[in-house]
Coordinates of C-alpha atoms in Angstrom, one line a residue:
Chain V
M582 CA 0.0 0.0 0.0
L583 CA 2.9 2.3 0.6
A584 CA 4.0 2.0 -3.0
V585 CA 0.8 3.8 -4.1
A586 CA 1.4 6.7 -1.7
L587 CA 5.1 6.8 -2.7
Q588 CA 4.3 7.0 -6.4
E589 CA 2.0 9.9 -5.7
A590 CA 4.8 11.6 -3.8
R591 CA 7.2 11.0 -6.7
D592 CA 4.7 12.3 -9.2
G593 CA 4.3 15.4 -7.1
L594 CA 8.0 16.0 -7.1
A595 CA 8.1 15.6 -10.9
E596 CA 5.5 18.3 -11.2
G597 CA 7.5 20.7 -9.2
G598 CA 5.4 20.1 -6.1
I599 CA 5.9 18.9 -2.5
P600 CA 6.6 15.2 -2.5
I601 CA 4.0 13.9 -0.1
G602 CA 1.5 11.3 -1.2
A603 CA -1.3 9.3 0.4
A604 CA -4.0 6.7 -0.3
L605 CA -7.1 5.6 1.4
F606 CA -7.9 1.9 1.4
G607 CA -11.0 0.0 2.3
P608 CA -11.4 -3.0 4.6
D609 CA -10.3 -5.5 2.0
G610 CA -7.4 -3.5 0.8
E611 CA -9.3 -1.9 -2.1
L612 CA -8.1 1.5 -3.1
L613 CA -10.8 4.2 -2.3
G614 CA -8.8 7.3 -3.2
R615 CA -5.2 8.5 -3.8
G616 CA -3.7 11.9 -4.0
R617 CA -0.7 14.1 -3.3
N618 CA 0.2 17.5 -2.0
R619 CA -1.0 20.0 -4.6
R620 CA 0.0 23.3 -3.0
V621 CA 2.2 24.3 -6.0
Q622 CA 0.2 22.5 -8.7
D623 CA -3.2 23.9 -7.8
G624 CA -2.2 26.9 -5.6
D625 CA -4.3 25.2 -3.0
P626 CA -2.9 25.2 0.6
S627 CA -5.5 22.8 1.8
A628 CA -4.4 20.1 -0.6
H629 CA -2.1 18.0 1.5
G630 CA -1.5 14.4 0.6
E631 CA -4.0 12.9 3.1
T632 CA -6.7 15.5 2.4
S633 CA -6.3 14.9 -1.4
A634 CA -6.7 11.2 -1.0
F635 CA -9.7 11.6 1.3
R636 CA -11.3 14.0 -1.2
A637 CA -10.6 11.6 -4.1
A638 CA -12.5 8.9 -2.2
G639 CA -15.7 11.0 -2.3
R640 CA -18.6 10.8 0.1
L641 CA -18.5 7.7 2.3
R642 CA -20.2 6.6 5.5
G643 CA -18.0 5.1 8.2
Y644 CA -14.2 5.2 8.0
G645 CA -13.6 2.9 10.9
R646 CA -12.4 0.0 8.7
T647 CA -10.4 2.2 6.3
T648 CA -6.6 2.7 6.3
M649 CA -4.9 5.9 5.4
V650 CA -1.4 5.4 4.1
T651 CA 0.8 8.4 3.9
T652 CA 4.5 8.9 3.1
L653 CA 5.0 11.3 6.0
S654 CA 3.7 11.7 9.5
P655 CA 0.4 13.6 9.3
C656 CA 0.5 17.2 10.3
W657 CA -2.2 18.5 12.7
F658 CA -4.6 19.3 9.9
C659 CA -4.4 15.8 8.5
S660 CA -4.3 14.2 12.0
G661 CA -7.5 16.1 12.7
L662 CA -9.0 14.7 9.5
V663 CA -8.2 11.1 10.7
R664 CA -9.6 11.7 14.2
Q665 CA -12.8 13.5 13.0
F666 CA -13.8 10.9 10.5
G667 CA -12.7 8.0 12.6
I668 CA -10.2 6.5 10.1
G669 CA -9.2 3.3 11.9
H670 CA -5.7 2.8 10.8
V671 CA -2.9 5.1 9.7
V672 CA 0.2 3.7 8.0
I673 CA 3.1 6.2 7.9
G674 CA 6.1 6.0 5.7
E675 CA 8.4 8.0 8.0
A676 CA 8.4 10.5 10.8
R677 CA 12.1 11.4 10.8
T678 CA 11.9 14.6 8.7
F679 CA 8.6 15.8 10.2
H680 CA 6.9 14.6 13.4
G681 CA 3.2 15.3 13.2
G682 CA 0.2 14.2 15.3
H683 CA 0.5 10.4 15.0
E684 CA 1.1 9.9 18.7
W685 CA -1.9 12.0 19.5
L686 CA -3.9 9.8 17.2
A687 CA -2.7 6.7 18.9
T688 CA -3.8 8.0 22.3
H689 CA -7.3 8.5 20.7
G690 CA -7.7 5.0 19.6
V691 CA -6.3 5.1 16.1
R692 CA -4.1 2.2 15.1
V693 CA -0.8 3.7 13.9
T694 CA 1.9 1.8 12.0
L695 CA 5.2 3.7 11.5
L696 CA 7.3 2.0 8.8
D697 CA 10.4 4.2 8.9
D698 CA 10.9 3.7 5.2
P699 CA 14.3 4.9 3.9
E700 CA 12.9 5.9 0.5
C701 CA 10.2 8.1 2.0
A702 CA 12.8 9.7 4.3
A703 CA 15.3 10.4 1.5
L704 CA 12.7 11.9 -0.7
M705 CA 11.7 14.5 2.0
R706 CA 15.2 15.1 3.2
E707 CA 16.4 16.0 -0.3
F708 CA 13.3 18.1 -0.9
I709 CA 13.6 20.1 2.3
A710 CA 17.3 20.7 1.6
A711 CA 16.5 21.9 -1.9
R712 CA 13.3 23.9 -1.3
P713 CA 13.1 24.9 2.4
E714 CA 10.9 27.9 1.8
L715 CA 8.3 25.8 0.1
W716 CA 8.4 23.2 2.8
Y717 CA 8.0 25.7 5.7
E718 CA 5.2 27.4 3.8
D719 CA 3.4 24.1 3.6
I720 CA 3.5 23.5 7.4
G721 CA 2.7 27.1 8.3
R722 CA 6.1 28.0 9.7
Chain N
M185 CA -17.2 39.5 10.4
L186 CA -19.7 36.9 11.5
A187 CA -22.2 38.2 9.0
V188 CA -19.9 37.1 6.1
A189 CA -19.7 33.5 7.5
L190 CA -23.5 33.5 8.3
Q191 CA -24.3 34.5 4.7
E192 CA -22.1 31.7 3.4
A193 CA -24.0 29.3 5.7
R194 CA -27.4 30.5 4.5
D195 CA -26.3 30.3 0.8
G196 CA -25.2 26.7 1.5
L197 CA -28.6 25.9 2.9
A198 CA -30.3 27.4 -0.1
E199 CA -28.2 25.1 -2.3
G200 CA -29.4 22.1 -0.4
G201 CA -26.1 21.9 1.5
I202 CA -25.0 21.8 5.1
P203 CA -25.3 25.3 6.5
I204 CA -21.9 26.1 7.9
G205 CA -19.9 29.1 6.7
A206 CA -16.5 30.6 7.4
A207 CA -14.3 33.5 6.4
L208 CA -10.6 34.2 6.9
F209 CA -9.7 37.9 7.7
G210 CA -6.3 39.6 7.7
P211 CA -4.7 41.8 10.4
D212 CA -6.7 44.9 9.4
G213 CA -10.0 43.1 9.0
E214 CA -9.6 42.6 5.3
L215 CA -11.4 39.5 3.8
L216 CA -8.8 37.0 2.6
G217 CA -11.2 34.1 1.7
R218 CA -14.7 33.0 2.4
G219 CA -16.4 29.7 1.9
R220 CA -19.0 27.2 3.1
N221 CA -19.5 23.5 3.5
R222 CA -19.7 21.9 0.0
R223 CA -20.1 18.2 0.8
V224 CA -23.4 18.1 -1.1
Q225 CA -22.8 20.7 -3.7
D226 CA -19.4 19.3 -4.8
G227 CA -19.5 15.8 -3.5
D228 CA -16.4 16.8 -1.5
P229 CA -16.2 15.5 2.1
S230 CA -13.1 17.7 2.7
A231 CA -14.9 20.9 1.9
H232 CA -15.9 22.1 5.4
G233 CA -16.6 25.8 6.0
E234 CA -13.2 26.5 7.4
T235 CA -11.2 24.5 4.9
S236 CA -13.2 26.2 2.0
A237 CA -12.4 29.7 3.4
F238 CA -8.7 28.7 3.9
R239 CA -8.5 27.3 0.4
A240 CA -10.2 30.4 -1.1
A241 CA -7.5 32.6 0.5
G242 CA -4.9 30.8 -1.6
R243 CA -1.2 30.5 -0.7
L244 CA -0.1 32.7 2.2
R245 CA 2.9 33.0 4.5
G246 CA 2.2 33.5 8.2
Y247 CA -1.3 33.1 9.6
G248 CA -0.5 34.4 13.1
R249 CA -2.3 37.7 12.6
T250 CA -5.3 36.2 10.7
T251 CA -8.7 35.5 12.1
M252 CA -10.9 32.5 11.1
V253 CA -14.6 33.3 11.7
T254 CA -16.9 30.3 11.6
T255 CA -20.6 29.8 12.3
L256 CA -20.0 26.6 14.2
S257 CA -17.3 25.3 16.6
P258 CA -14.6 23.7 14.4
C259 CA -14.4 20.0 14.2
W260 CA -11.1 18.2 14.7
F261 CA -10.2 18.5 11.0
C262 CA -10.8 22.2 11.0
S263 CA -9.2 22.6 14.5
G264 CA -6.2 20.8 13.2
L265 CA -6.1 23.3 10.3
V266 CA -6.0 26.2 12.7
R267 CA -3.3 24.7 14.8
Q268 CA -1.1 23.6 12.0
F269 CA -1.1 26.9 10.2
G270 CA -0.9 29.0 13.3
I271 CA -4.1 31.0 12.7
G272 CA -4.0 33.4 15.6
H273 CA -7.7 34.0 16.4
V274 CA -10.8 31.9 15.9
V275 CA -14.3 33.5 16.2
I276 CA -17.1 31.0 16.6
G277 CA -20.8 31.6 16.1
E278 CA -21.9 28.9 18.4
A279 CA -20.9 25.6 20.1
R280 CA -24.3 24.5 21.3
T281 CA -25.2 22.2 18.5
F282 CA -21.7 20.8 18.1
H283 CA -18.8 21.0 20.4
G284 CA -15.5 20.7 18.4
G285 CA -11.9 21.3 19.2
H286 CA -12.0 25.0 20.3
E287 CA -10.9 24.3 23.9
W288 CA -8.0 22.3 22.6
L289 CA -7.0 25.2 20.4
A290 CA -7.2 27.6 23.4
T291 CA -4.8 25.4 25.3
H292 CA -2.4 25.6 22.4
G293 CA -2.3 29.4 22.4
V294 CA -5.0 30.2 19.9
R295 CA -7.2 33.1 20.9
V296 CA -10.8 31.8 20.8
T297 CA -13.9 34.0 20.9
L298 CA -17.2 32.2 21.3
L299 CA -20.2 34.4 20.4
D300 CA -23.1 32.1 21.2
D301 CA -25.1 33.7 18.4
P302 CA -28.7 32.6 18.4
E303 CA -29.1 32.8 14.6
C304 CA -26.2 30.4 14.0
A305 CA -27.5 28.0 16.6
A306 CA -31.1 28.1 15.2
L307 CA -29.8 27.5 11.6
M308 CA -27.9 24.3 12.7
R309 CA -30.6 23.1 15.1
E310 CA -33.2 23.2 12.4
F311 CA -30.9 21.6 9.8
I312 CA -29.9 18.7 12.1
A313 CA -33.6 18.1 12.9
A314 CA -34.4 18.1 9.2
R315 CA -31.4 16.2 7.8
P316 CA -29.8 14.2 10.6
E317 CA -28.2 11.6 8.2
L318 CA -26.4 14.3 6.3
W319 CA -25.2 16.0 9.4
Y320 CA -23.8 12.8 10.9
E321 CA -22.2 11.9 7.6
D322 CA -20.4 15.3 7.7
I323 CA -18.9 14.7 11.1
G324 CA -18.0 11.1 10.5
R325 CA -20.5 9.5 12.8

């Protein structure tokens, strides 16, 4: 499942965007929606990886048995999304380059799987080094 | 400022949507973006009032001196938005019909003004009574 999110991140980088990707899967592993950060591409500061994947999945009832897979630890905005809609499981590529709200989610009953994937970490580390102003814009700093 | 958000909420109701509106204002009270819940109108579950207003404001640097005005207490998703981007002040029409994350925001340094406006509360109370399934879909219950 991480491969889908990672491909989204790579596609975003190729477009000149911020390389964070995500995908929402259903109870049987079926892909419900996938997306990537589109701040640069669409001029949309609300289009984070997770919000894009959630949006792409359309209107659903009951997220308890869904899994959100993201290349990077979810920021507070995306952590809030997971908590509000009761997404049952979050799979995170890495939390080395950015430490978001995943521990907060775990304390609120969300199952959290942190993969510590070296490809995800390298992608963000290189991006942050190359485009720090864009990265800090994206997380509101 | 609440009048702008309330007009968005009323316009949403007239379109058959969920009547929650919001607007983002700059340091001198200038309107940066306004929007409303568009779950029904756009089939977009990520389009809450606050996220729509934030999106409409486009890419900005530094939200510390901005004010998000919303007709209803922000859900966790929208509270996460406020916290991540460091929006300095949140003005809330009412928190009677839904109690979101505004106290959490206050503990994290966000200035929170709760107006307890009867028009905002009546709008939501009537909507929830008329369309409970739509309302509970919107907050992931």
